[in-house]
Amino acid sequence: MARNTLGSRFRRVEVDGLEENSRFVEEQDEAAELQGPDTAEVDSLLRQGDMMSAFHVALRNPPINSKNPAIKEKAQAVVLRVLTSFKSSDIEPAVKSIDRNGIDLLMKYIYKGFEKPCENSSAILLQWHEKAFAVGGLGSIVRVMTSRKTV
Amino acid sequence: MSLYSFGLEPLSCHAWNKDRTQIAVSPNSSTVIIYQKKGKEWSKIHELKEHSGRITGIDWAPESNRIVTCASDRNAYVWTLKDGVWKPTLVLVRINRAATCVKWSPQENKFALGSGAKLISVCYFEKENDWWLSKHIKKGICSTVLSLDWHPNNILLAAGSADLHCRVFSAYIKEIEDKPGPTSWGAKMPFGEVLLEQKDVGGWVHSVAFSPSGDSLAWVSHNSAISVADAAQGKEVTQLTTEYLPLLSVLYVNETEIVAAGHDCCPYQFSYMGPGKLDFVKKLGISKQTSKNSMSAMQHFRNLDKKATTDEEDNELNTLHQNSITQLCVVEGQKAKVEKFSSVGLDGALVLWDVKV
């Protein structure tokens, strides 16, 4: 029932290769390359137990325009550390404290976190996902999928 | 609000005749069927069979009573009614990929056709040789053109495309019309000139619509957002990201109110009051009341036996449409004050909506 019984060989033809100059060229964004959240600041806030501020600082300067995978890895690690150090009951007020763009950015980090699960991360990420989804709706998830600027 | 089901096949596109007594639809195939309204029912009166590929666009010119259709077979035909029969005329659009959308210009002396060949074909009728000619707009377009809309001045054309850009071009054809006066979008408008190029809106631009005055342009993109470019305010763009599934079609119902519908199967109303003031107003259509009768013990166990569950689950969506809405069209009222609009969707249904601003 779900199997495609019509021919699908045409899908393997590289249409852009048949014609010259027909490749879709990604436009180079001249926006400033943000370097990711400040690890030191986030660390100190976590040590002080100020989760909310650590959360807000971690969501600053997302490396969305960067092509450097190391910067992205570092940012992801910082955000993941903050997210996992939250208590379940504190997640909802944290999610309520950020604006629409913040929710979209948080969703991007959550899905990035899902890609490489490590001990316990998926469980806490699912809780974050549930709360973020309640605010951002399906639109925030669609934007994670369609955005060409990945975090 | 009224719903009419044209069958099980999704409706790819639809177009109304001038007095809204006839509707041309394509049920996801290579034919166009014209229905005539008979009381509350629609009866089939014509079948337009000429295309060999799936029909992707239909537009019906109200004054000159001509229908233009385009399909994935890279062709477009203009149909004229002669002695009660619709006769097709092939249009040389000169594209080597499928056509995706087609729209008559406001004065109906030309039409624009978007295609997967990364260009827009603007076609007009040349009287000397008695055929339809086309001129291509290619500048800057890097991928399939997904949607088109004409400005009321009959010259400017907005195009949304899969290269994530929304553009406004000039489609001025000197052979058939006079030089246009300046508008809020620009003064110099030679054919193919780009008057607005909005880069990377965040997703494929599924639908574009000019406001009734032509001073602002709204579009919906696949990142679940609706945006408006305001020519009167220096072409400033305001984008509103929504928490709904992506919208596929957008329509102005008056100068400030915009209706858009898409994968959420119901239309939403938005309001644009100026740069930075694009807001969600309401979801249109009442949800169906789910009747949760108190179940008798017998029904309870019967459900448990049959379906292994005691929930009275409804398989239907609580919106009128049961699948994504693909196209919205004005039915009653002037563009500046729409009173009724229609929606068709992948569920094969046509719904007529009343506008209550």
Coordinates of C-alpha atoms in Angstrom, one line a residue:
Chain A
M1 CA 0.0 0.0 0.0
A2 CA 2.8 2.4 0.8
R3 CA 5.1 1.0 -1.8
N4 CA 5.5 3.1 -4.9
T5 CA 4.6 0.9 -7.7
L6 CA 5.2 3.3 -10.6
G7 CA 8.7 3.7 -12.0
S8 CA 11.0 5.8 -10.0
R9 CA 14.2 5.6 -12.1
F10 CA 13.7 9.1 -13.3
R11 CA 14.5 10.3 -9.8
R12 CA 18.1 9.3 -10.1
V13 CA 18.7 11.4 -13.2
E14 CA 20.8 14.4 -12.4
V15 CA 18.8 17.0 -14.2
D16 CA 21.1 19.9 -13.4
G17 CA 24.0 18.0 -14.9
L18 CA 22.3 17.8 -18.3
E19 CA 22.4 21.5 -18.9
E20 CA 25.3 23.9 -18.4
N21 CA 25.2 26.6 -15.8
S22 CA 22.0 25.3 -14.4
R23 CA 23.1 24.4 -10.9
F24 CA 21.4 26.3 -8.1
V25 CA 24.1 28.4 -6.6
E26 CA 23.7 29.1 -2.9
E27 CA 24.0 32.8 -2.2
Q28 CA 26.9 33.8 0.0
D29 CA 25.6 35.5 3.0
E30 CA 27.7 38.5 4.0
A31 CA 26.2 38.6 7.5
A32 CA 28.7 38.6 10.4
E33 CA 29.9 35.3 11.5
L34 CA 28.8 34.8 15.1
Q35 CA 31.2 32.7 17.2
G36 CA 28.8 30.9 19.4
P37 CA 28.0 31.5 23.1
D38 CA 30.7 32.5 25.5
T39 CA 31.6 29.2 27.2
A40 CA 33.3 30.9 30.2
E41 CA 30.3 33.1 31.0
V42 CA 27.9 30.1 30.7
D43 CA 30.1 28.0 33.0
S44 CA 30.2 30.6 35.7
L45 CA 26.5 31.2 35.6
L46 CA 25.9 27.4 35.9
R47 CA 28.3 27.2 38.8
Q48 CA 26.3 30.0 40.5
G49 CA 23.2 28.1 39.9
D50 CA 21.6 30.8 37.8
M51 CA 20.1 28.5 35.2
M52 CA 17.9 31.1 33.6
S53 CA 20.7 33.5 32.8
A54 CA 22.9 30.7 31.6
F55 CA 20.1 29.7 29.3
H56 CA 19.8 33.2 27.8
V57 CA 23.5 33.5 27.4
A58 CA 23.8 30.1 25.7
L59 CA 21.3 31.2 23.1
R60 CA 23.2 34.3 22.2
N61 CA 25.5 34.5 19.1
P62 CA 24.3 31.4 17.4
P63 CA 26.9 30.3 14.8
I64 CA 24.3 30.1 12.0
N65 CA 26.4 31.8 9.4
S66 CA 29.5 30.0 10.1
K67 CA 30.9 27.2 7.9
N68 CA 33.3 26.1 10.6
P69 CA 32.1 22.8 12.0
A70 CA 34.2 23.2 15.1
I71 CA 32.5 26.4 16.1
K72 CA 29.1 24.7 15.6
E73 CA 30.2 21.7 17.7
K74 CA 31.3 23.9 20.5
A75 CA 28.1 25.9 20.5
Q76 CA 26.0 22.7 20.5
A77 CA 28.0 21.3 23.4
V78 CA 27.5 24.5 25.5
V79 CA 23.8 24.6 24.8
L80 CA 23.3 20.9 25.5
R81 CA 25.1 21.3 28.9
V82 CA 22.8 24.1 29.9
L83 CA 19.7 22.2 28.7
T84 CA 20.6 19.0 30.6
S85 CA 21.3 20.9 33.8
F86 CA 17.8 22.2 34.0
K87 CA 15.2 20.6 36.4
S88 CA 12.1 19.4 34.6
S89 CA 9.9 21.9 36.5
D90 CA 12.1 24.8 35.4
I91 CA 11.9 24.1 31.7
E92 CA 8.5 25.7 31.1
P93 CA 9.3 29.1 32.7
A94 CA 12.5 29.2 30.7
V95 CA 10.7 28.5 27.5
K96 CA 8.2 31.2 28.3
S97 CA 10.9 33.7 28.8
I98 CA 12.2 33.7 25.3
D99 CA 10.7 35.4 22.2
R100 CA 9.6 33.8 18.9
N101 CA 13.0 33.8 17.3
G102 CA 14.5 32.4 20.5
I103 CA 12.0 29.4 20.3
D104 CA 13.0 28.8 16.7
L105 CA 16.7 28.8 17.7
L106 CA 16.0 26.6 20.7
M107 CA 14.2 24.1 18.4
K108 CA 17.3 24.1 16.1
Y109 CA 19.6 23.2 19.0
I110 CA 17.1 20.5 20.2
Y111 CA 17.0 18.8 16.9
K112 CA 20.8 19.0 16.5
G113 CA 21.0 17.4 19.9
F114 CA 18.7 14.6 18.8
E115 CA 21.1 13.8 16.0
K116 CA 23.8 12.7 18.3
P117 CA 22.3 11.2 21.4
C118 CA 24.5 10.7 24.5
E119 CA 23.5 9.3 27.9
N120 CA 20.3 10.9 29.1
S121 CA 20.4 13.7 26.6
S122 CA 17.4 12.5 24.6
A123 CA 15.1 12.3 27.6
I124 CA 15.7 15.8 28.7
L125 CA 15.7 17.0 25.1
L126 CA 12.3 15.5 24.6
Q127 CA 11.0 17.4 27.6
W128 CA 12.4 20.6 26.2
H129 CA 10.9 19.7 22.8
E130 CA 7.5 19.3 24.4
K131 CA 7.5 22.7 26.1
A132 CA 9.0 24.5 23.1
F133 CA 6.4 22.9 20.8
A134 CA 3.6 24.1 23.0
V135 CA 4.8 27.7 22.3
G136 CA 6.2 27.4 18.8
G137 CA 3.8 25.0 17.3
L138 CA 4.4 23.0 14.1
G139 CA 5.7 26.2 12.5
S140 CA 8.8 26.2 14.6
I141 CA 9.6 22.6 13.6
V142 CA 9.0 23.4 10.0
R143 CA 11.5 26.3 10.3
V144 CA 14.1 23.9 11.7
M145 CA 13.7 21.7 8.5
T146 CA 13.5 24.5 6.0
S147 CA 16.2 26.9 7.3
R148 CA 19.3 26.8 5.3
K149 CA 21.2 28.5 8.1
T150 CA 21.8 25.6 10.5
V151 CA 23.0 26.1 14.0
Chain B
M1 CA -19.9 28.6 4.1
S2 CA -20.7 25.7 1.9
L3 CA -18.8 22.7 0.8
Y4 CA -19.1 20.8 -2.4
S5 CA -17.1 17.6 -3.1
F6 CA -16.0 17.0 -6.7
G7 CA -15.0 13.5 -6.0
L8 CA -12.0 11.7 -4.5
E9 CA -9.2 13.2 -6.7
P10 CA -7.3 16.2 -5.4
L11 CA -8.2 19.4 -7.2
S12 CA -5.0 20.8 -8.6
C13 CA -6.5 24.2 -9.6
H14 CA -9.7 26.0 -10.3
A15 CA -11.1 29.1 -12.1
W16 CA -14.5 30.8 -12.2
N17 CA -16.2 32.3 -15.1
K18 CA -17.5 35.9 -15.0
D19 CA -20.8 35.4 -13.3
R20 CA -19.6 32.4 -11.2
T21 CA -22.1 30.0 -12.7
Q22 CA -19.4 27.9 -14.1
I23 CA -16.2 26.5 -12.6
A24 CA -13.3 24.9 -14.4
V25 CA -11.3 22.4 -12.3
S26 CA -8.7 19.8 -12.9
P27 CA -8.9 16.6 -10.9
N28 CA -5.1 16.0 -10.7
S29 CA -5.1 14.8 -14.4
S30 CA -4.5 16.1 -17.9
T31 CA -8.1 17.2 -18.4
V32 CA -10.0 20.3 -17.3
I33 CA -13.7 19.8 -16.5
I34 CA -16.1 22.6 -16.6
Y35 CA -19.1 22.4 -14.3
Q36 CA -22.3 24.4 -14.5
K37 CA -24.2 25.3 -11.3
K38 CA -27.6 23.7 -11.1
G39 CA -29.3 24.7 -7.9
K40 CA -27.1 23.3 -5.1
E41 CA -25.3 20.8 -7.4
W42 CA -22.7 21.2 -10.1
S43 CA -23.2 19.3 -13.3
K44 CA -20.4 18.6 -15.8
I45 CA -20.9 20.4 -19.1
H46 CA -17.5 20.4 -20.8
E47 CA -14.3 18.4 -20.8
L48 CA -11.2 20.0 -22.1
K49 CA -8.8 17.3 -23.3
E50 CA -5.7 18.5 -25.1
H51 CA -2.9 18.4 -22.6
S52 CA -0.8 15.2 -22.3
G53 CA 0.6 16.1 -18.9
R54 CA -0.9 17.0 -15.5
I55 CA -2.6 20.3 -15.5
T56 CA -0.9 22.7 -13.2
G57 CA -2.7 26.0 -13.8
I58 CA -6.1 27.3 -15.1
D59 CA -7.1 30.9 -15.4
W60 CA -10.4 32.1 -16.8
A61 CA -10.5 35.7 -18.2
P62 CA -13.9 37.1 -17.1
E63 CA -14.4 39.8 -19.8
S64 CA -13.0 38.1 -22.9
N65 CA -14.3 34.6 -21.7
R66 CA -11.1 32.8 -22.6
I67 CA -9.5 30.1 -20.5
V68 CA -5.7 29.5 -20.4
T69 CA -4.4 26.2 -19.1
C70 CA -0.9 25.0 -18.6
A71 CA 0.5 21.6 -17.8
S72 CA 3.6 19.6 -17.0
D73 CA 3.8 18.7 -20.7
R74 CA 5.5 22.1 -21.2
N75 CA 2.5 23.5 -23.1
A76 CA -0.1 26.1 -22.6
Y77 CA -3.4 26.4 -24.5
V78 CA -5.8 29.3 -24.8
W79 CA -9.4 28.1 -25.1
T80 CA -12.2 30.1 -26.7
L81 CA -15.8 29.1 -26.8
K82 CA -17.1 28.7 -30.3
D83 CA -20.6 27.4 -30.9
G84 CA -20.8 25.9 -27.4
V85 CA -17.5 24.1 -27.8
W86 CA -14.2 25.1 -26.3
K87 CA -11.5 25.2 -28.9
P88 CA -7.8 25.2 -28.0
T89 CA -5.1 27.2 -29.5
L90 CA -1.5 26.2 -28.8
V91 CA 0.7 29.0 -27.3
L92 CA 4.4 28.8 -28.2
V93 CA 5.8 29.3 -24.7
R94 CA 9.2 27.8 -25.6
I95 CA 10.0 26.2 -22.3
N96 CA 11.9 23.0 -21.9
R97 CA 10.4 22.1 -18.4
A98 CA 7.0 21.8 -17.0
A99 CA 4.8 24.9 -16.7
T100 CA 3.7 25.5 -13.1
C101 CA 1.3 28.4 -13.0
V102 CA -0.5 30.8 -15.3
K103 CA -2.4 34.1 -14.8
W104 CA -4.2 36.4 -17.2
S105 CA -3.3 40.0 -16.8
P106 CA -6.0 42.4 -15.4
Q107 CA -6.8 43.7 -18.9
E108 CA -6.6 40.2 -20.4
N109 CA -4.4 41.2 -23.3
K110 CA -1.6 38.9 -22.1
F111 CA -0.8 36.2 -19.6
A112 CA 2.2 35.1 -17.6
L113 CA 3.3 31.5 -17.3
G114 CA 5.8 30.3 -14.7
S115 CA 7.8 27.2 -15.3
G116 CA 10.4 24.8 -14.1
A117 CA 12.7 26.1 -16.8
K118 CA 13.7 29.0 -14.4
L119 CA 11.8 31.6 -16.5
I120 CA 8.5 33.3 -16.8
S121 CA 6.9 33.4 -20.3
V122 CA 4.8 36.4 -20.9
C123 CA 2.5 35.7 -23.9
Y124 CA 0.5 38.0 -26.0
F125 CA -1.6 37.6 -29.2
E126 CA 0.0 38.9 -32.4
K127 CA -2.8 39.8 -34.8
E128 CA -0.7 39.8 -38.1
N129 CA 0.2 36.2 -37.8
D130 CA -2.8 35.1 -35.8
W131 CA -0.8 33.4 -33.1
W132 CA 0.3 33.7 -29.5
L133 CA 3.9 34.8 -29.0
S134 CA 6.0 34.8 -25.9
K135 CA 8.8 36.8 -24.3
H136 CA 10.9 35.4 -21.6
I137 CA 11.9 36.9 -18.2
K138 CA 14.9 35.1 -16.9
K139 CA 16.9 37.7 -15.0
G140 CA 18.1 36.3 -11.6
I141 CA 15.7 33.4 -11.5
C142 CA 17.7 30.3 -10.3
S143 CA 15.0 27.7 -9.9
T144 CA 11.3 26.9 -10.6
V145 CA 8.8 29.7 -10.6
L146 CA 6.1 28.6 -8.3
S147 CA 3.6 31.4 -8.3
L148 CA 2.6 34.6 -10.1
D149 CA 0.4 37.6 -9.6
W150 CA -0.2 40.7 -11.7
H151 CA -0.3 44.3 -10.4
P152 CA -3.5 46.2 -11.2
N153 CA -1.5 48.4 -13.6
N154 CA -1.2 45.4 -16.0
I155 CA 2.5 45.8 -16.2
L156 CA 4.2 44.6 -13.0
L157 CA 4.3 40.9 -12.2
A158 CA 5.2 39.3 -8.9
A159 CA 6.9 35.9 -9.0
G160 CA 7.6 33.5 -6.1
S161 CA 10.1 30.9 -6.8
A162 CA 11.8 27.8 -5.4
D163 CA 15.2 29.6 -5.2
L164 CA 13.8 31.2 -2.0
H165 CA 13.3 34.6 -3.6
C166 CA 10.3 36.8 -4.2
R167 CA 10.6 39.2 -7.1
V168 CA 8.6 41.9 -8.9
F169 CA 9.3 42.2 -12.6
S170 CA 8.1 44.5 -15.3
A171 CA 6.2 42.6 -18.1
Y172 CA 5.7 45.6 -20.2
I173 CA 5.2 44.6 -23.9
K174 CA 5.6 47.6 -26.1
E175 CA 3.9 45.9 -29.1
I176 CA 0.5 45.8 -27.4
E177 CA 0.4 48.5 -24.8
D178 CA 1.4 52.1 -23.9
K179 CA 4.2 53.0 -21.7
P180 CA 3.2 52.8 -18.1
G181 CA 3.3 55.7 -15.7
P182 CA 5.5 55.5 -12.6
T183 CA 4.2 53.5 -9.6
S184 CA 5.3 53.1 -6.0
W185 CA 7.5 50.2 -7.1
G186 CA 9.6 52.2 -9.5
A187 CA 9.5 54.6 -12.5
K188 CA 11.6 52.8 -15.2
M189 CA 9.9 49.6 -16.3
P190 CA 11.4 48.1 -19.4
F191 CA 10.5 44.5 -20.1
G192 CA 12.2 42.1 -17.6
E193 CA 13.3 44.8 -15.2
V194 CA 13.5 43.7 -11.6
L195 CA 11.8 46.1 -9.3
L196 CA 12.0 44.1 -6.1
E197 CA 14.2 41.1 -5.3
Q198 CA 13.6 39.8 -1.8
K199 CA 16.4 37.4 -1.0
D200 CA 16.2 34.2 1.0
V201 CA 12.8 34.5 2.5
G202 CA 13.3 31.3 4.3
G203 CA 11.7 28.7 2.1
W204 CA 10.0 28.2 -1.3
V205 CA 7.6 31.0 -2.0
H206 CA 4.3 29.1 -2.6
S207 CA 2.1 32.1 -3.4
V208 CA 2.2 35.8 -4.0
A209 CA -0.6 38.4 -4.1
F210 CA -0.7 42.1 -4.7
S211 CA -3.0 44.3 -2.6
P212 CA -6.0 45.8 -4.4
S213 CA -4.1 49.1 -4.9
G214 CA -0.9 47.3 -5.8
D215 CA 1.1 49.1 -3.2
S216 CA 1.9 46.1 -1.2
L217 CA 2.8 42.6 -2.0
A218 CA 2.1 39.6 0.3
W219 CA 3.7 36.1 -0.1
V220 CA 3.7 32.9 1.9
S221 CA 6.7 30.7 2.1
H222 CA 7.5 27.2 3.2
N223 CA 9.0 28.2 6.5
S224 CA 5.5 28.7 7.8
A225 CA 5.7 32.5 7.4
I226 CA 3.7 35.2 5.7
S227 CA 5.5 38.4 4.5
V228 CA 4.5 41.7 3.1
A229 CA 6.6 44.1 1.1
D230 CA 5.3 47.7 1.3
A231 CA 6.2 49.8 -1.8
A232 CA 4.8 52.9 -0.2
Q233 CA 7.2 52.6 2.7
G234 CA 10.4 52.1 0.7
K235 CA 9.7 48.4 -0.1
E236 CA 10.2 47.5 3.5
V237 CA 9.5 43.8 4.2
T238 CA 7.7 42.6 7.3
Q239 CA 7.7 38.9 8.0
L240 CA 5.4 37.0 10.5
T241 CA 6.5 33.5 11.4
T242 CA 3.5 31.4 12.3
E243 CA 3.1 28.3 14.5
Y244 CA 1.1 26.6 11.8
L245 CA 2.0 24.3 9.0
P246 CA 3.2 26.1 5.8
L247 CA 0.6 28.1 3.9
L248 CA 0.2 27.4 0.2
S249 CA -2.1 30.2 -1.1
V250 CA -2.6 33.9 -0.2
L251 CA -5.3 36.4 -1.1
Y252 CA -6.1 40.0 -0.2
V253 CA -9.7 40.5 0.8
N254 CA -9.3 44.3 1.2
E255 CA -6.4 46.7 1.4
T256 CA -5.3 45.5 4.8
E257 CA -6.8 42.1 5.5
I258 CA -5.1 39.0 4.0
V259 CA -6.4 35.5 4.0
A260 CA -4.0 32.5 3.6
A261 CA -4.5 28.8 3.6
G262 CA -2.3 25.7 3.3
H263 CA -1.4 22.5 4.9
D264 CA -3.4 23.1 8.0
C265 CA -6.6 22.7 5.9
C266 CA -8.2 25.9 7.0
P267 CA -7.9 29.6 6.0
Y268 CA -6.3 32.1 8.4
Q269 CA -6.8 35.8 8.4
F270 CA -4.0 38.3 8.9
S271 CA -3.9 42.0 9.1
Y272 CA -1.2 44.3 7.7
M273 CA -1.3 47.9 9.1
G274 CA 2.2 49.1 8.1
P275 CA 5.8 48.1 8.4
G276 CA 6.3 45.8 11.4
K277 CA 2.5 45.5 12.0
L278 CA 1.6 42.2 10.4
D279 CA -0.6 40.3 12.8
F280 CA -2.6 37.1 13.0
V281 CA -6.3 37.9 13.3
K282 CA -8.2 34.6 13.4
K283 CA -8.7 31.1 12.0
L284 CA -11.7 31.0 9.7
G285 CA -14.4 28.4 9.8
I286 CA -16.0 26.9 12.8
S287 CA -14.7 23.5 14.0
K288 CA -17.1 20.7 13.8
Q289 CA -18.7 19.9 17.1
T290 CA -17.5 16.5 18.2
S291 CA -20.5 14.8 19.7
K292 CA -19.3 12.8 22.7
N293 CA -22.4 10.9 23.7
S294 CA -22.3 9.0 26.9
M295 CA -21.6 5.5 25.8
S296 CA -23.6 2.6 27.1
A297 CA -21.8 -0.2 28.7
M298 CA -22.6 -2.4 25.7
Q299 CA -21.0 0.0 23.3
H300 CA -18.0 0.3 25.6
F301 CA -17.3 -3.4 25.5
R302 CA -18.1 -3.6 21.8
N303 CA -15.5 -1.0 21.1
L304 CA -13.0 -2.8 23.3
D305 CA -13.7 -6.0 21.4
K306 CA -13.6 -4.5 17.9
K307 CA -11.0 -1.8 18.1
A308 CA -9.1 -2.7 21.3
T309 CA -9.8 0.8 22.6
T310 CA -12.6 2.6 24.4
D311 CA -11.9 6.0 22.8
E312 CA -14.6 7.2 20.4
E313 CA -12.0 8.3 17.9
D314 CA -13.0 10.4 15.0
N315 CA -11.0 9.9 11.9
E316 CA -12.0 13.2 10.4
L317 CA -10.3 16.6 10.9
N318 CA -12.4 19.2 12.6
T319 CA -12.0 21.6 9.7
L320 CA -14.2 21.7 6.6
H321 CA -11.4 20.6 4.3
Q322 CA -10.0 17.2 5.1
N323 CA -6.7 17.8 3.3
S324 CA -4.4 20.7 2.4
I325 CA -5.9 23.7 0.6
T326 CA -4.0 24.3 -2.6
Q327 CA -5.7 27.4 -4.0
L328 CA -7.8 30.4 -3.0
C329 CA -9.9 32.4 -5.5
V330 CA -12.1 35.5 -5.2
V331 CA -15.7 34.7 -5.9
E332 CA -17.8 37.7 -5.0
G333 CA -17.0 41.3 -4.6
Q334 CA -14.4 43.6 -6.0
K335 CA -10.7 43.0 -5.2
A336 CA -10.8 45.8 -2.8
K337 CA -13.8 44.4 -0.9
V338 CA -14.0 40.7 -1.3
E339 CA -17.3 39.2 0.0
K340 CA -16.8 35.6 -0.8
F341 CA -13.8 33.5 -1.7
S342 CA -13.4 29.8 -2.7
S343 CA -10.8 27.2 -1.7
V344 CA -10.0 23.9 -3.3
G345 CA -7.8 21.2 -1.8
L346 CA -6.3 17.8 -2.0
D347 CA -9.5 16.3 -0.7
G348 CA -11.4 17.1 -3.9
A349 CA -13.6 19.6 -2.2
L350 CA -14.6 23.2 -3.0
V351 CA -15.6 25.4 -0.1
L352 CA -17.1 28.9 -0.4
W353 CA -16.2 31.2 2.4
D354 CA -18.0 34.4 3.5
V355 CA -15.7 37.2 4.5
K356 CA -16.6 38.8 7.8
V357 CA -14.0 41.5 8.4

